[in-house]
Amino acid sequence: MRHEGDLLILHCLIESISYIRQAFKSRSIHVLICCCLCFFSSESVSETLFVNVTDSVGLKFIHGGGIDKHVPAAVNGSGCAFSDYDSDGDLDIYLINTAEPFLDADYPQPSNLLFQNNGAGNFKDVTKFAQVGDTGWGMGCAFADYDNDGDQDLYVSNDQANVFYSNQGLGIFKRSSSRVGGVGDQRFGSSVAWVDYDKDGYLDLYVANYFDQSRMPIGLETFFPYDFLGQSNILYMNTRDGRFMDVTDSAGVGGGFHLTLGVAWADYDNDGDQDLYLANDTDQNILYRNNGDATFTNTNNADQRSHTGDIRGGMGITWGDYDNDEDLDLFVTNWLDENNVLYRNNGDGTFTDVSAQSKVFESGLGKTCWGTEFFDYDNDSDLDLYIVCGHIDPPSWEMPGGQEDIFLENNGDGTFTDISPIVGVTKLGKLLGRGLAVGDYDKDGDLDVLLSNCGQQAVLLRNEGGNDNHWLHLKLIGSTSNRDAIGARVKLTSNQQNQIREVISGSSYLSQSSLDLEFGLGQAEKVDLVEIRWPSGITQTLRDLAVNQHLVIKEERQ
């Protein structure tokens, strides 16, 4: 849907009134100037909007958290996922729920829900048929084809017993936590991520854990992370016979006892294997470098120093090449009195905190920030940022509490501008946001956003106008590599500009975005070159591709 420029400018002016009034009321000259610059600068006016289509597409889900404000699993909320679980070519939606401790026995517990995309822009609840309606204290989730049989399996982390579902085909899953090697860990699970860390063609599984509730102080009115001892995370190696084995200690990625919330794998040092970043709550974050021999090195030890080991209330993570210099940068969200951090990759194994100079420093101050993703919302060939926000303090749970989400547009010069009111994000109001996933659910060439909110309705935002620029979406299928091609790196060249993307499973906060690789091309009329580095090490090149298409690429055997 394309909006005429004059109507959009009028819309932006109307949206700005409340912000300008707020600035006068608070006597904040800074806020007033920012409002004026944002809304009256022709360069900041966007023709792309996010529209809340939750009700119209049939996405009926209310998170059960927040009933008991003293239960950490309820307060921390739950994640969400985009995945093509039925292999029909479009993205379906999975939403994690949490239990309610004081329900009458006659009322069923809230469950996770699976919504099938019918291909016409609507969704149908197929949870009962698919048999994935877990009723635990749900936290995170991630889909992947762990056995390379052509369909997506599912892992769900809970406070207490985690659950693994093997996809049986025909839209049905089987609960298989014990059968595949005892992956139903009983600790306080948080984020989940699939990876082929040893490059054997089979996906391994990393599960983060939060804290030990058995040591919760007696009489605690509300929980705070400083009051607890963390729990070690788990790396499960795929034994290639349908089972997993715990190799956490031998690989050296237990994470200590750091209250891990966010997990994301990526090849930050461009050496062809997957490295691991942990966002830890109230303790030092960790970047583990893959040594290439099934072991890892903590680069935030004194003798390594990747300069990514801040000690804050780490929540969400996203990797992305925001400055298009062909290496992956890192963004981490934090607690309300700490700024979110953008780490620029220096290309030599180290990072520089560029939060201030990139103008993201103030984006989250005063807000508790959770899920986040880099993605090119307007297909102009650079990566923008969505940040989900929401309180955890009990007084804020009384509606209309909560906080507004944040959307930062990449200016193409290493800086970002908050355009949340312009693109419709502030229209959502103040929410208790937690999870975030991104994907093109309606296959129109621009990226849509799925939000999970604590104790509130989930939200699906359809991107309208982002496909005015050209684009190319790639679905990679491995043969020698794992079938999902998780860990594959793609370099795209168009109009003398290079971009890179990597297939990543699990990021944001407790969530999973689409495994497709989405490139914005601006006004380029063709793609000159696509270079694929598969996890197996095989490289593949395609030239002179048409724009505005979804392209499936299979790994060539060599």
mmCIF file of N, CA and C in Angstrom, residues 321-424:
data_model
loop_
_atom_site.group_PDB
_atom_site.id
_atom_site.type_symbol
_atom_site.label_atom_id
_atom_site.label_comp_id
_atom_site.label_asym_id
_atom_site.label_seq_id
_atom_site.Cartn_x
_atom_site.Cartn_y
_atom_site.Cartn_z
ATOM 1 N N ASP A 321 25.095 -6.599 9.816
ATOM 2 C CA ASP A 321 26.109 -5.692 9.263
ATOM 3 C C ASP A 321 25.457 -4.337 8.973
ATOM 4 N N TYR A 322 25.280 -3.532 10.022
ATOM 5 C CA TYR A 322 24.529 -2.285 9.883
ATOM 6 C C TYR A 322 25.265 -1.256 9.028
ATOM 7 N N ASP A 323 26.622 -1.360 8.968
ATOM 8 C CA ASP A 323 27.399 -0.365 8.221
ATOM 9 C C ASP A 323 27.903 -0.896 6.878
ATOM 10 N N ASN A 324 27.442 -2.097 6.493
ATOM 11 C CA ASN A 324 27.770 -2.692 5.183
ATOM 12 C C ASN A 324 29.271 -2.721 4.893
ATOM 13 N N ASP A 325 30.042 -3.120 5.921
ATOM 14 C CA ASP A 325 31.485 -3.263 5.702
ATOM 15 C C ASP A 325 31.912 -4.731 5.680
ATOM 16 N N GLU A 326 30.922 -5.615 5.551
ATOM 17 C CA GLU A 326 31.130 -7.052 5.335
ATOM 18 C C GLU A 326 31.619 -7.808 6.563
ATOM 19 N N ASP A 327 31.271 -7.314 7.763
ATOM 20 C CA ASP A 327 31.382 -8.136 8.961
ATOM 21 C C ASP A 327 30.192 -7.840 9.860
ATOM 22 N N LEU A 328 29.909 -8.767 10.752
ATOM 23 C CA LEU A 328 28.692 -8.682 11.553
ATOM 24 C C LEU A 328 28.916 -7.866 12.823
ATOM 25 N N ASP A 329 28.054 -6.893 13.017
ATOM 26 C CA ASP A 329 28.051 -6.069 14.216
ATOM 27 C C ASP A 329 27.014 -6.623 15.193
ATOM 28 N N LEU A 330 26.996 -6.079 16.398
ATOM 29 C CA LEU A 330 26.215 -6.671 17.482
ATOM 30 C C LEU A 330 25.449 -5.590 18.231
ATOM 31 N N PHE A 331 24.159 -5.870 18.498
ATOM 32 C CA PHE A 331 23.333 -4.945 19.271
ATOM 33 C C PHE A 331 22.732 -5.712 20.439
ATOM 34 N N VAL A 332 22.793 -5.115 21.643
ATOM 35 C CA VAL A 332 22.318 -5.768 22.867
ATOM 36 C C VAL A 332 21.408 -4.814 23.622
ATOM 37 N N THR A 333 20.246 -5.317 24.053
ATOM 38 C CA THR A 333 19.315 -4.494 24.827
ATOM 39 C C THR A 333 19.519 -4.722 26.315
ATOM 40 N N ASN A 334 19.148 -3.697 27.105
ATOM 41 C CA ASN A 334 19.443 -3.710 28.534
ATOM 42 C C ASN A 334 18.308 -3.127 29.370
ATOM 43 N N TRP A 335 18.550 -3.102 30.659
ATOM 44 C CA TRP A 335 17.626 -2.615 31.676
ATOM 45 C C TRP A 335 17.397 -1.109 31.544
ATOM 46 N N LEU A 336 16.345 -0.603 32.172
ATOM 47 C CA LEU A 336 15.855 0.753 31.909
ATOM 48 C C LEU A 336 16.833 1.869 32.272
ATOM 49 N N ASP A 337 17.698 1.672 33.273
ATOM 50 C CA ASP A 337 18.638 2.747 33.606
ATOM 51 C C ASP A 337 20.012 2.500 33.005
ATOM 52 N N GLU A 338 20.062 1.634 31.993
ATOM 53 C CA GLU A 338 21.297 1.360 31.256
ATOM 54 C C GLU A 338 20.993 1.542 29.760
ATOM 55 N N ASN A 339 21.960 2.039 29.047
ATOM 56 C CA ASN A 339 21.688 2.224 27.621
ATOM 57 C C ASN A 339 21.839 0.910 26.856
ATOM 58 N N ASN A 340 21.075 0.777 25.754
ATOM 59 C CA ASN A 340 21.326 -0.309 24.810
ATOM 60 C C ASN A 340 22.685 -0.068 24.156
ATOM 61 N N VAL A 341 23.329 -1.148 23.713
ATOM 62 C CA VAL A 341 24.706 -1.028 23.223
ATOM 63 C C VAL A 341 24.822 -1.538 21.794
ATOM 64 N N LEU A 342 25.413 -0.719 20.926
ATOM 65 C CA LEU A 342 25.761 -1.128 19.570
ATOM 66 C C LEU A 342 27.275 -1.294 19.502
ATOM 67 N N TYR A 343 27.699 -2.533 19.210
ATOM 68 C CA TYR A 343 29.120 -2.841 19.067
ATOM 69 C C TYR A 343 29.459 -2.939 17.581
ATOM 70 N N ARG A 344 30.338 -2.071 17.120
ATOM 71 C CA ARG A 344 30.798 -2.139 15.737
ATOM 72 C C ARG A 344 31.976 -3.110 15.646
ATOM 73 N N ASN A 345 31.879 -4.036 14.714
ATOM 74 C CA ASN A 345 32.936 -5.017 14.487
ATOM 75 C C ASN A 345 34.113 -4.337 13.795
ATOM 76 N N ASN A 346 35.287 -4.416 14.407
ATOM 77 C CA ASN A 346 36.474 -3.769 13.849
ATOM 78 C C ASN A 346 37.196 -4.622 12.816
ATOM 79 N N GLY A 347 36.743 -5.875 12.640
ATOM 80 C CA GLY A 347 37.347 -6.736 11.634
ATOM 81 C C GLY A 347 38.626 -7.410 12.067
ATOM 82 N N ASP A 348 39.046 -7.204 13.319
ATOM 83 C CA ASP A 348 40.275 -7.807 13.825
ATOM 84 C C ASP A 348 40.038 -8.636 15.080
ATOM 85 N N GLY A 349 38.793 -9.027 15.302
ATOM 86 C CA GLY A 349 38.450 -9.789 16.493
ATOM 87 C C GLY A 349 37.994 -8.949 17.657
ATOM 88 N N THR A 350 38.014 -7.631 17.489
ATOM 89 C CA THR A 350 37.562 -6.733 18.550
ATOM 90 C C THR A 350 36.371 -5.909 18.080
ATOM 91 N N PHE A 351 35.688 -5.299 19.052
ATOM 92 C CA PHE A 351 34.531 -4.466 18.783
ATOM 93 C C PHE A 351 34.712 -3.116 19.477
ATOM 94 N N THR A 352 34.021 -2.111 18.951
ATOM 95 C CA THR A 352 34.002 -0.787 19.567
ATOM 96 C C THR A 352 32.564 -0.398 19.889
ATOM 97 N N ASP A 353 32.349 0.055 21.109
ATOM 98 C CA ASP A 353 31.031 0.544 21.508
ATOM 99 C C ASP A 353 30.785 1.884 20.811
ATOM 100 N N VAL A 354 29.859 1.884 19.845
ATOM 101 C CA VAL A 354 29.554 3.104 19.099
ATOM 102 C C VAL A 354 28.142 3.586 19.401
ATOM 103 N N SER A 355 27.637 3.237 20.570
ATOM 104 C CA SER A 355 26.264 3.595 20.933
ATOM 105 C C SER A 355 26.023 5.091 20.842
ATOM 106 N N ALA A 356 26.951 5.882 21.345
ATOM 107 C CA ALA A 356 26.760 7.332 21.353
ATOM 108 C C ALA A 356 26.871 7.919 19.951
ATOM 109 N N GLN A 357 27.949 7.596 19.241
ATOM 110 C CA GLN A 357 28.136 8.218 17.932
ATOM 111 C C GLN A 357 27.135 7.742 16.893
ATOM 112 N N SER A 358 26.544 6.555 17.093
ATOM 113 C CA SER A 358 25.513 6.071 16.171
ATOM 114 C C SER A 358 24.130 6.593 16.527
ATOM 115 N N LYS A 359 24.038 7.283 17.658
ATOM 116 C CA LYS A 359 22.793 7.900 18.140
ATOM 117 C C LYS A 359 21.750 6.877 18.581
ATOM 118 N N VAL A 360 22.208 5.707 19.054
ATOM 119 C CA VAL A 360 21.280 4.754 19.660
ATOM 120 C C VAL A 360 21.359 4.805 21.182
ATOM 121 N N PHE A 361 22.295 5.585 21.716
ATOM 122 C CA PHE A 361 22.546 5.598 23.164
ATOM 123 C C PHE A 361 21.279 5.899 23.955
ATOM 124 N N GLU A 362 20.545 6.917 23.540
ATOM 125 C CA GLU A 362 19.391 7.359 24.311
ATOM 126 C C GLU A 362 18.111 6.613 23.944
ATOM 127 N N SER A 363 18.189 5.726 22.985
ATOM 128 C CA SER A 363 16.972 5.091 22.481
ATOM 129 C C SER A 363 16.222 4.316 23.545
ATOM 130 N N GLY A 364 16.937 3.704 24.491
ATOM 131 C CA GLY A 364 16.255 2.879 25.475
ATOM 132 C C GLY A 364 16.313 3.396 26.890
ATOM 133 N N LEU A 365 16.903 4.566 27.099
ATOM 134 C CA LEU A 365 16.999 5.089 28.456
ATOM 135 C C LEU A 365 15.601 5.323 29.027
ATOM 136 N N GLY A 366 15.388 4.838 30.240
ATOM 137 C CA GLY A 366 14.074 4.947 30.855
ATOM 138 C C GLY A 366 13.130 3.841 30.463
ATOM 139 N N LYS A 367 13.605 2.922 29.611
ATOM 140 C CA LYS A 367 12.776 1.792 29.188
ATOM 141 C C LYS A 367 13.547 0.488 29.391
ATOM 142 N N THR A 368 12.841 -0.543 29.812
ATOM 143 C CA THR A 368 13.437 -1.874 29.878
ATOM 144 C C THR A 368 13.243 -2.521 28.524
ATOM 145 N N CYS A 369 14.341 -2.857 27.865
ATOM 146 C CA CYS A 369 14.291 -3.305 26.470
ATOM 147 C C CYS A 369 14.571 -4.797 26.376
ATOM 148 N N TRP A 370 13.856 -5.479 25.500
ATOM 149 C CA TRP A 370 13.891 -6.940 25.414
ATOM 150 C C TRP A 370 14.230 -7.393 23.985
ATOM 151 N N GLY A 371 13.244 -7.904 23.268
ATOM 152 C CA GLY A 371 13.489 -8.421 21.924
ATOM 153 C C GLY A 371 13.947 -7.341 20.962
ATOM 154 N N THR A 372 14.810 -7.724 20.015
ATOM 155 C CA THR A 372 15.324 -6.766 19.040
ATOM 156 C C THR A 372 15.805 -7.510 17.808
ATOM 157 N N GLU A 373 15.712 -6.871 16.657
ATOM 158 C CA GLU A 373 16.242 -7.447 15.415
ATOM 159 C C GLU A 373 16.699 -6.337 14.476
ATOM 160 N N PHE A 374 17.835 -6.610 13.798
ATOM 161 C CA PHE A 374 18.224 -5.848 12.628
ATOM 162 C C PHE A 374 17.430 -6.369 11.431
ATOM 163 N N PHE A 375 16.832 -5.481 10.642
ATOM 164 C CA PHE A 375 16.242 -5.870 9.364
ATOM 165 C C PHE A 375 16.000 -4.620 8.534
ATOM 166 N N ASP A 376 15.940 -4.798 7.239
ATOM 167 C CA ASP A 376 15.794 -3.679 6.306
ATOM 168 C C ASP A 376 14.308 -3.480 6.018
ATOM 169 N N TYR A 377 13.659 -2.628 6.812
ATOM 170 C CA TYR A 377 12.210 -2.508 6.742
ATOM 171 C C TYR A 377 11.731 -1.831 5.463
ATOM 172 N N ASP A 378 12.569 -0.965 4.874
ATOM 173 C CA ASP A 378 12.145 -0.215 3.692
ATOM 174 C C ASP A 378 12.923 -0.612 2.436
ATOM 175 N N ASN A 379 13.696 -1.699 2.537
ATOM 176 C CA ASN A 379 14.435 -2.248 1.388
ATOM 177 C C ASN A 379 15.342 -1.222 0.717
ATOM 178 N N ASP A 380 15.962 -0.359 1.540
ATOM 179 C CA ASP A 380 16.859 0.651 0.968
ATOM 180 C C ASP A 380 18.318 0.221 1.030
ATOM 181 N N SER A 381 18.554 -1.026 1.438
ATOM 182 C CA SER A 381 19.864 -1.684 1.451
ATOM 183 C C SER A 381 20.683 -1.440 2.711
ATOM 184 N N ASP A 382 20.068 -0.938 3.791
ATOM 185 C CA ASP A 382 20.760 -0.941 5.075
ATOM 186 C C ASP A 382 19.813 -1.412 6.180
ATOM 187 N N LEU A 383 20.391 -1.877 7.277
ATOM 188 C CA LEU A 383 19.630 -2.543 8.330
ATOM 189 C C LEU A 383 19.146 -1.561 9.383
ATOM 190 N N ASP A 384 17.852 -1.629 9.669
ATOM 191 C CA ASP A 384 17.221 -0.819 10.689
ATOM 192 C C ASP A 384 17.037 -1.662 11.961
ATOM 193 N N LEU A 385 16.503 -1.076 13.023
ATOM 194 C CA LEU A 385 16.401 -1.752 14.306
ATOM 195 C C LEU A 385 15.020 -1.578 14.927
ATOM 196 N N TYR A 386 14.416 -2.705 15.328
ATOM 197 C CA TYR A 386 13.203 -2.671 16.143
ATOM 198 C C TYR A 386 13.591 -3.111 17.555
ATOM 199 N N ILE A 387 13.070 -2.403 18.563
ATOM 200 C CA ILE A 387 13.363 -2.713 19.964
ATOM 201 C C ILE A 387 12.047 -2.803 20.728
ATOM 202 N N VAL A 388 11.822 -3.929 21.378
ATOM 203 C CA VAL A 388 10.612 -4.150 22.171
ATOM 204 C C VAL A 388 10.866 -3.693 23.611
ATOM 205 N N CYS A 389 9.874 -3.032 24.183
ATOM 206 C CA CYS A 389 10.040 -2.450 25.521
ATOM 207 C C CYS A 389 8.900 -2.871 26.443
ATOM 208 N N GLY A 390 9.185 -2.925 27.746
ATOM 209 C CA GLY A 390 8.135 -3.240 28.713
ATOM 210 C C GLY A 390 8.657 -3.296 30.128
ATOM 211 N N HIS A 391 7.849 -2.800 31.062
ATOM 212 C CA HIS A 391 8.207 -2.812 32.479
ATOM 213 C C HIS A 391 8.254 -4.235 33.029
ATOM 214 N N ILE A 392 8.895 -4.354 34.207
ATOM 215 C CA ILE A 392 8.701 -5.556 35.020
ATOM 216 C C ILE A 392 8.288 -5.195 36.441
ATOM 217 N N ASP A 393 8.393 -3.939 36.827
ATOM 218 C CA ASP A 393 8.041 -3.547 38.185
ATOM 219 C C ASP A 393 6.532 -3.651 38.393
ATOM 220 N N PRO A 394 6.086 -4.193 39.524
ATOM 221 C CA PRO A 394 4.656 -4.415 39.761
ATOM 222 C C PRO A 394 3.753 -3.222 39.541
ATOM 223 N N PRO A 395 4.097 -1.976 39.992
ATOM 224 C CA PRO A 395 3.168 -0.863 39.776
ATOM 225 C C PRO A 395 2.832 -0.633 38.310
ATOM 226 N N SER A 396 3.758 -0.981 37.417
ATOM 227 C CA SER A 396 3.538 -0.704 35.999
ATOM 228 C C SER A 396 2.580 -1.691 35.350
ATOM 229 N N TRP A 397 2.231 -2.770 36.079
ATOM 230 C CA TRP A 397 1.341 -3.763 35.489
ATOM 231 C C TRP A 397 -0.111 -3.296 35.488
ATOM 232 N N GLU A 398 -0.385 -2.247 36.234
ATOM 233 C CA GLU A 398 -1.738 -1.713 36.221
ATOM 234 C C GLU A 398 -1.925 -0.904 34.942
ATOM 235 N N MET A 399 -2.784 -1.392 34.050
ATOM 236 C CA MET A 399 -2.968 -0.710 32.772
ATOM 237 C C MET A 399 -3.581 0.668 33.016
ATOM 238 N N PRO A 400 -3.271 1.695 32.238
ATOM 239 C CA PRO A 400 -2.494 1.608 31.004
ATOM 240 C C PRO A 400 -0.995 1.786 31.213
ATOM 241 N N GLY A 401 -0.379 0.862 31.924
ATOM 242 C CA GLY A 401 1.055 0.898 32.138
ATOM 243 C C GLY A 401 1.805 0.442 30.911
ATOM 244 N N GLY A 402 3.009 -0.017 31.093
ATOM 245 C CA GLY A 402 3.810 -0.475 29.982
ATOM 246 C C GLY A 402 4.632 0.644 29.366
ATOM 247 N N GLN A 403 5.250 0.313 28.229
ATOM 248 C CA GLN A 403 6.118 1.263 27.550
ATOM 249 C C GLN A 403 5.952 1.116 26.041
ATOM 250 N N GLU A 404 6.263 2.171 25.332
ATOM 251 C CA GLU A 404 6.170 2.132 23.872
ATOM 252 C C GLU A 404 7.419 1.512 23.269
ATOM 253 N N ASP A 405 7.243 0.702 22.224
ATOM 254 C CA ASP A 405 8.367 0.130 21.495
ATOM 255 C C ASP A 405 9.121 1.229 20.736
ATOM 256 N N ILE A 406 10.286 0.846 20.216
ATOM 257 C CA ILE A 406 11.169 1.804 19.543
ATOM 258 C C ILE A 406 11.523 1.276 18.154
ATOM 259 N N PHE A 407 11.487 2.159 17.172
ATOM 260 C CA PHE A 407 11.979 1.796 15.846
ATOM 261 C C PHE A 407 13.015 2.809 15.400
ATOM 262 N N LEU A 408 14.211 2.300 15.055
ATOM 263 C CA LEU A 408 15.321 3.148 14.649
ATOM 264 C C LEU A 408 15.637 2.918 13.182
ATOM 265 N N GLU A 409 15.577 4.000 12.397
ATOM 266 C CA GLU A 409 15.915 3.902 10.974
ATOM 267 C C GLU A 409 17.399 4.165 10.775
ATOM 268 N N ASN A 410 18.016 3.306 9.965
ATOM 269 C CA ASN A 410 19.419 3.470 9.601
ATOM 270 C C ASN A 410 19.536 4.599 8.576
ATOM 271 N N ASN A 411 20.337 5.597 8.888
ATOM 272 C CA ASN A 411 20.496 6.746 7.998
ATOM 273 C C ASN A 411 21.507 6.516 6.891
ATOM 274 N N GLY A 412 22.185 5.372 6.930
ATOM 275 C CA GLY A 412 23.147 5.055 5.886
ATOM 276 C C GLY A 412 24.509 5.677 6.074
ATOM 277 N N ASP A 413 24.695 6.376 7.201
ATOM 278 C CA ASP A 413 25.976 7.034 7.458
ATOM 279 C C ASP A 413 26.556 6.616 8.810
ATOM 280 N N GLY A 414 26.077 5.483 9.314
ATOM 281 C CA GLY A 414 26.551 5.008 10.615
ATOM 282 C C GLY A 414 25.716 5.479 11.777
ATOM 283 N N THR A 415 24.641 6.240 11.513
ATOM 284 C CA THR A 415 23.769 6.727 12.578
ATOM 285 C C THR A 415 22.334 6.239 12.355
ATOM 286 N N PHE A 416 21.557 6.335 13.428
ATOM 287 C CA PHE A 416 20.158 5.926 13.406
ATOM 288 C C PHE A 416 19.276 7.075 13.898
ATOM 289 N N THR A 417 18.029 7.083 13.439
ATOM 290 C CA THR A 417 17.042 8.061 13.881
ATOM 291 C C THR A 417 15.798 7.346 14.373
ATOM 292 N N ASP A 418 15.289 7.759 15.528
ATOM 293 C CA ASP A 418 14.063 7.179 16.072
ATOM 294 C C ASP A 418 12.872 7.726 15.288
ATOM 295 N N ILE A 419 12.231 6.852 14.514
ATOM 296 C CA ILE A 419 11.061 7.274 13.730
ATOM 297 C C ILE A 419 9.823 6.487 14.159
ATOM 298 N N SER A 420 9.791 6.076 15.412
ATOM 299 C CA SER A 420 8.679 5.259 15.913
ATOM 300 C C SER A 420 7.310 5.857 15.618
ATOM 301 N N PRO A 421 7.085 7.171 15.819
ATOM 302 C CA PRO A 421 5.765 7.725 15.515
ATOM 303 C C PRO A 421 5.445 7.710 14.028
ATOM 304 N N ILE A 422 6.457 7.895 13.191
ATOM 305 C CA ILE A 422 6.218 8.011 11.750
ATOM 306 C C ILE A 422 5.777 6.690 11.143
ATOM 307 N N VAL A 423 6.359 5.575 11.611
ATOM 308 C CA VAL A 423 6.053 4.277 10.994
ATOM 309 C C VAL A 423 4.951 3.524 11.723
ATOM 310 N N GLY A 424 4.310 4.151 12.686
ATOM 311 C CA GLY A 424 3.141 3.542 13.322
ATOM 312 C C GLY A 424 3.419 2.736 14.565
#
